[in-house]
């Protein structure tokens, strides 16, 4: 595709459609579903690295994901999932090292996401720092894929192993409330 052609990704934008809110009743599955979506986001970002004219729908999808969904996802983990894992973990699980690493990555990825969002909003204007924008695209995508891989391979299995049924109910309730969703009977 020529570099100056507007880039729309219909199938990828579909892939960023909202996750079914019923899945919030099974919060660890919901988090994994969000991880799939964040991988889709990385694919979208990779597609922007070498193009100069971004399609409006792609920009809207990326901005929504990195400014709304990603921050909510990180709050779910930092404020609810990580404290639950800390409470239930055994010393041999080595959670402090794991959670410390993931938290540091959350901070750095938030910084990169802000550069990407700012770059998408200012592109084509005199204030556009194209080099910083393109560097942040590549760096965010690479780091985020690794972060997701660690969470899926280590964090989620540990949560599956250690969290009680009541922990999961509380997690579901808080994640749903954060999204303005009322869960059906049996969840809180
Ligand atoms: Fe995550
Ligand atoms: Fe995370």
Tab-separated table of C-alpha atoms and ligand atoms in Angstrom:
chain	number	residue	atom	x	y	z
A	1	UNK	CA	0.000	0.000	0.000
A	2	UNK	CA	1.424	3.464	-0.868
A	3	UNK	CA	2.595	5.342	2.192
A	4	UNK	CA	0.254	8.248	1.509
A	5	UNK	CA	-2.913	6.177	1.328
A	6	UNK	CA	-5.318	6.520	4.231
A	7	UNK	CA	-5.058	3.409	6.333
A	8	UNK	CA	-8.264	1.874	7.626
A	9	UNK	CA	-8.331	-1.534	9.230
A	10	UNK	CA	-11.972	-2.643	9.174
A	11	UNK	CA	-11.328	-6.114	10.564
A	12	UNK	CA	-8.998	-4.845	13.285
A	13	UNK	CA	-11.451	-2.136	14.296
A	14	UNK	CA	-14.103	-4.842	14.641
A	15	UNK	CA	-11.637	-6.672	16.831
A	16	UNK	CA	-11.606	-3.653	19.161
A	17	UNK	CA	-15.391	-3.809	19.637
A	18	UNK	CA	-16.417	-3.935	23.298
A	19	UNK	CA	-16.019	-7.160	25.207
A	20	UNK	CA	-19.386	-8.582	26.289
A	21	UNK	CA	-20.186	-7.150	29.696
A	22	UNK	CA	-21.610	-10.528	30.859
A	23	UNK	CA	-18.026	-11.736	30.901
A	24	UNK	CA	-17.405	-9.373	33.822
A	25	UNK	CA	-19.011	-12.058	36.001
A	26	UNK	CA	-15.869	-14.090	35.338
A	27	UNK	CA	-13.318	-11.338	35.941
A	28	UNK	CA	-10.137	-13.277	35.173
A	29	UNK	CA	-11.573	-14.317	31.800
A	30	UNK	CA	-12.556	-10.697	31.206
A	31	UNK	CA	-8.978	-9.600	31.883
A	32	UNK	CA	-7.665	-12.222	29.438
A	33	UNK	CA	-10.193	-11.036	26.822
A	34	UNK	CA	-8.851	-7.507	27.320
A	35	UNK	CA	-5.341	-8.841	26.806
A	36	UNK	CA	-6.442	-10.217	23.417
A	37	UNK	CA	-7.783	-6.804	22.571
A	38	UNK	CA	-4.595	-5.085	23.636
A	39	UNK	CA	-2.728	-7.424	21.278
A	40	UNK	CA	-5.088	-6.238	18.539
A	41	UNK	CA	-4.222	-2.682	19.539
A	42	UNK	CA	-0.515	-3.477	19.153
A	43	UNK	CA	-1.204	-4.803	15.655
A	44	UNK	CA	-3.041	-1.562	14.804
A	45	UNK	CA	-0.129	0.502	16.145
A	46	UNK	CA	2.390	-1.564	14.176
A	47	UNK	CA	0.360	-0.750	11.060
A	48	UNK	CA	0.768	2.981	11.749
A	49	UNK	CA	4.548	2.995	12.074
A	50	UNK	CA	5.280	3.443	8.374
A	51	UNK	CA	2.252	5.365	7.109
A	52	UNK	CA	1.742	9.108	6.963
A	53	UNK	CA	-2.016	9.424	6.484
A	54	UNK	CA	-4.001	7.664	9.182
A	55	UNK	CA	-7.639	6.764	8.633
A	56	UNK	CA	-10.068	8.551	10.938
A	57	UNK	CA	-11.689	5.317	12.130
A	58	UNK	CA	-8.323	3.841	13.020
A	59	UNK	CA	-7.335	6.950	14.957
A	60	UNK	CA	-10.652	6.917	16.839
A	61	UNK	CA	-10.275	3.231	17.721
A	62	UNK	CA	-6.689	3.655	18.904
A	63	UNK	CA	-7.455	6.765	20.966
A	64	UNK	CA	-10.439	5.116	22.641
A	65	UNK	CA	-8.425	2.061	23.505
A	66	UNK	CA	-5.357	3.811	24.888
A	67	UNK	CA	-7.176	6.656	26.649
A	68	UNK	CA	-10.139	4.788	28.138
A	69	UNK	CA	-9.847	1.023	28.043
A	70	UNK	CA	-6.161	0.639	28.848
A	71	UNK	CA	-6.288	2.963	31.904
A	72	UNK	CA	-9.341	1.078	33.242
A	73	UNK	CA	-7.566	-2.222	32.697
A	74	UNK	CA	-4.493	-1.008	34.567
A	75	UNK	CA	-6.647	0.273	37.462
A	76	UNK	CA	-8.376	-3.143	37.623
A	77	UNK	CA	-4.985	-4.738	38.024
A	78	UNK	CA	-3.295	-2.206	40.295
A	79	UNK	CA	-6.196	-1.503	42.655
A	80	UNK	CA	-7.993	-4.844	42.724
A	81	UNK	CA	-6.194	-7.819	41.210
A	82	UNK	CA	-2.680	-7.125	42.530
A	83	UNK	CA	-3.834	-6.524	46.145
A	84	UNK	CA	-5.874	-9.746	46.061
A	85	UNK	CA	-2.900	-11.711	44.749
A	86	UNK	CA	-0.643	-10.136	47.414
A	87	UNK	CA	-3.113	-11.206	50.104
A	88	UNK	CA	-3.446	-14.794	48.905
A	89	UNK	CA	0.034	-15.582	47.585
A	90	UNK	CA	2.405	-18.017	49.261
A	91	UNK	CA	6.009	-16.894	49.924
A	92	UNK	CA	7.222	-19.323	47.250
A	93	UNK	CA	5.115	-17.524	44.605
A	94	UNK	CA	7.583	-14.621	44.548
A	95	UNK	CA	4.833	-12.125	43.854
A	96	UNK	CA	6.575	-8.949	44.994
A	97	UNK	CA	9.153	-9.229	42.253
A	98	UNK	CA	6.507	-10.023	39.648
A	99	UNK	CA	4.040	-7.320	40.708
A	100	UNK	CA	6.813	-4.753	41.096
A	101	UNK	CA	7.961	-5.412	37.536
A	102	UNK	CA	4.421	-5.222	36.141
A	103	UNK	CA	3.684	-1.982	38.027
A	104	UNK	CA	6.844	-0.334	36.687
A	105	UNK	CA	5.792	-1.394	33.189
A	106	UNK	CA	2.331	0.103	33.728
A	107	UNK	CA	3.916	3.473	34.533
A	108	UNK	CA	6.236	3.476	31.513
A	109	UNK	CA	3.541	2.229	29.135
A	110	UNK	CA	1.197	4.973	30.346
A	111	UNK	CA	3.889	7.526	29.505
A	112	UNK	CA	4.297	6.074	25.998
A	113	UNK	CA	0.514	5.876	25.483
A	114	UNK	CA	0.241	9.598	26.251
A	115	UNK	CA	2.902	10.384	23.632
A	116	UNK	CA	0.976	8.271	21.094
A	117	UNK	CA	-2.352	9.957	21.900
A	118	UNK	CA	-0.770	13.413	21.725
A	119	UNK	CA	0.906	12.478	18.438
A	120	UNK	CA	-2.365	11.287	16.918
A	121	UNK	CA	-4.075	14.533	17.927
A	122	UNK	CA	-1.323	16.860	16.704
A	123	UNK	CA	-0.224	14.993	13.570
A	124	UNK	CA	0.109	17.235	10.564
A	125	UNK	CA	0.384	20.381	12.689
A	126	UNK	CA	3.498	22.425	13.430
A	127	UNK	CA	3.529	21.000	16.943
A	128	UNK	CA	3.762	17.380	15.802
A	129	UNK	CA	6.887	15.663	17.095
A	130	UNK	CA	6.861	12.914	14.495
A	131	UNK	CA	10.098	11.260	15.626
A	132	UNK	CA	8.923	10.953	19.234
A	133	UNK	CA	5.522	9.702	18.058
A	134	UNK	CA	6.946	6.973	15.826
A	135	UNK	CA	9.475	5.900	18.449
A	136	UNK	CA	6.682	5.646	21.037
A	137	UNK	CA	4.539	3.552	18.651
A	138	UNK	CA	7.236	0.933	18.229
A	139	UNK	CA	8.329	0.974	21.839
A	140	UNK	CA	4.811	0.736	23.285
A	141	UNK	CA	3.860	-2.131	21.013
A	142	UNK	CA	6.994	-4.125	21.755
A	143	UNK	CA	6.784	-3.575	25.513
A	144	UNK	CA	3.051	-4.184	25.681
A	145	UNK	CA	3.284	-7.540	23.894
A	146	UNK	CA	5.905	-8.683	26.394
A	147	UNK	CA	3.829	-7.383	29.322
A	148	UNK	CA	0.748	-9.247	28.085
A	149	UNK	CA	2.759	-12.426	27.622
A	150	UNK	CA	4.024	-12.289	31.230
A	151	UNK	CA	0.568	-11.551	32.613
A	152	UNK	CA	-1.034	-14.379	30.642
A	153	UNK	CA	1.718	-16.871	31.425
A	154	UNK	CA	2.362	-16.053	35.093
A	155	UNK	CA	-0.077	-13.562	36.646
A	156	UNK	CA	-3.392	-15.033	35.487
A	157	UNK	CA	-2.473	-18.666	36.309
A	158	UNK	CA	-1.360	-17.507	39.767
A	159	UNK	CA	-4.667	-15.677	40.273
A	160	UNK	CA	-6.576	-18.758	39.082
A	161	UNK	CA	-4.680	-20.817	41.630
A	162	UNK	CA	-4.895	-18.513	44.663
A	163	UNK	CA	-8.038	-16.366	44.465
A	164	UNK	CA	-11.064	-17.654	46.341
A	165	UNK	CA	-14.616	-17.628	44.972
A	166	UNK	CA	-15.356	-14.644	47.199
A	167	UNK	CA	-12.254	-12.826	45.920
A	168	UNK	CA	-13.487	-13.320	42.361
A	169	UNK	CA	-16.966	-12.070	43.221
A	170	UNK	CA	-15.519	-8.935	44.779
A	171	UNK	CA	-13.209	-8.424	41.809
A	172	UNK	CA	-16.132	-8.856	39.390
A	173	UNK	CA	-18.247	-6.372	41.332
A	174	UNK	CA	-15.557	-3.718	41.429
A	175	UNK	CA	-14.614	-4.101	37.767
A	176	UNK	CA	-18.290	-3.937	36.767
A	177	UNK	CA	-18.909	-0.845	38.921
A	178	UNK	CA	-15.911	0.828	37.302
A	179	UNK	CA	-17.660	0.365	33.959
A	180	UNK	CA	-21.159	1.274	35.141
A	181	UNK	CA	-22.387	-2.330	34.700
A	182	UNK	CA	-24.742	-4.005	37.170
A	183	UNK	CA	-24.050	-7.717	37.453
A	184	UNK	CA	-26.882	-10.244	37.651
A	185	UNK	CA	-27.732	-12.437	40.671
A	186	UNK	CA	-24.839	-14.455	42.043
A	187	UNK	CA	-22.302	-11.659	41.643
A	188	UNK	CA	-22.098	-9.589	44.759
B	1	LIG	FE1	-3.228	-6.814	31.925
B	2	LIG	FE1	-0.865	-5.079	33.219
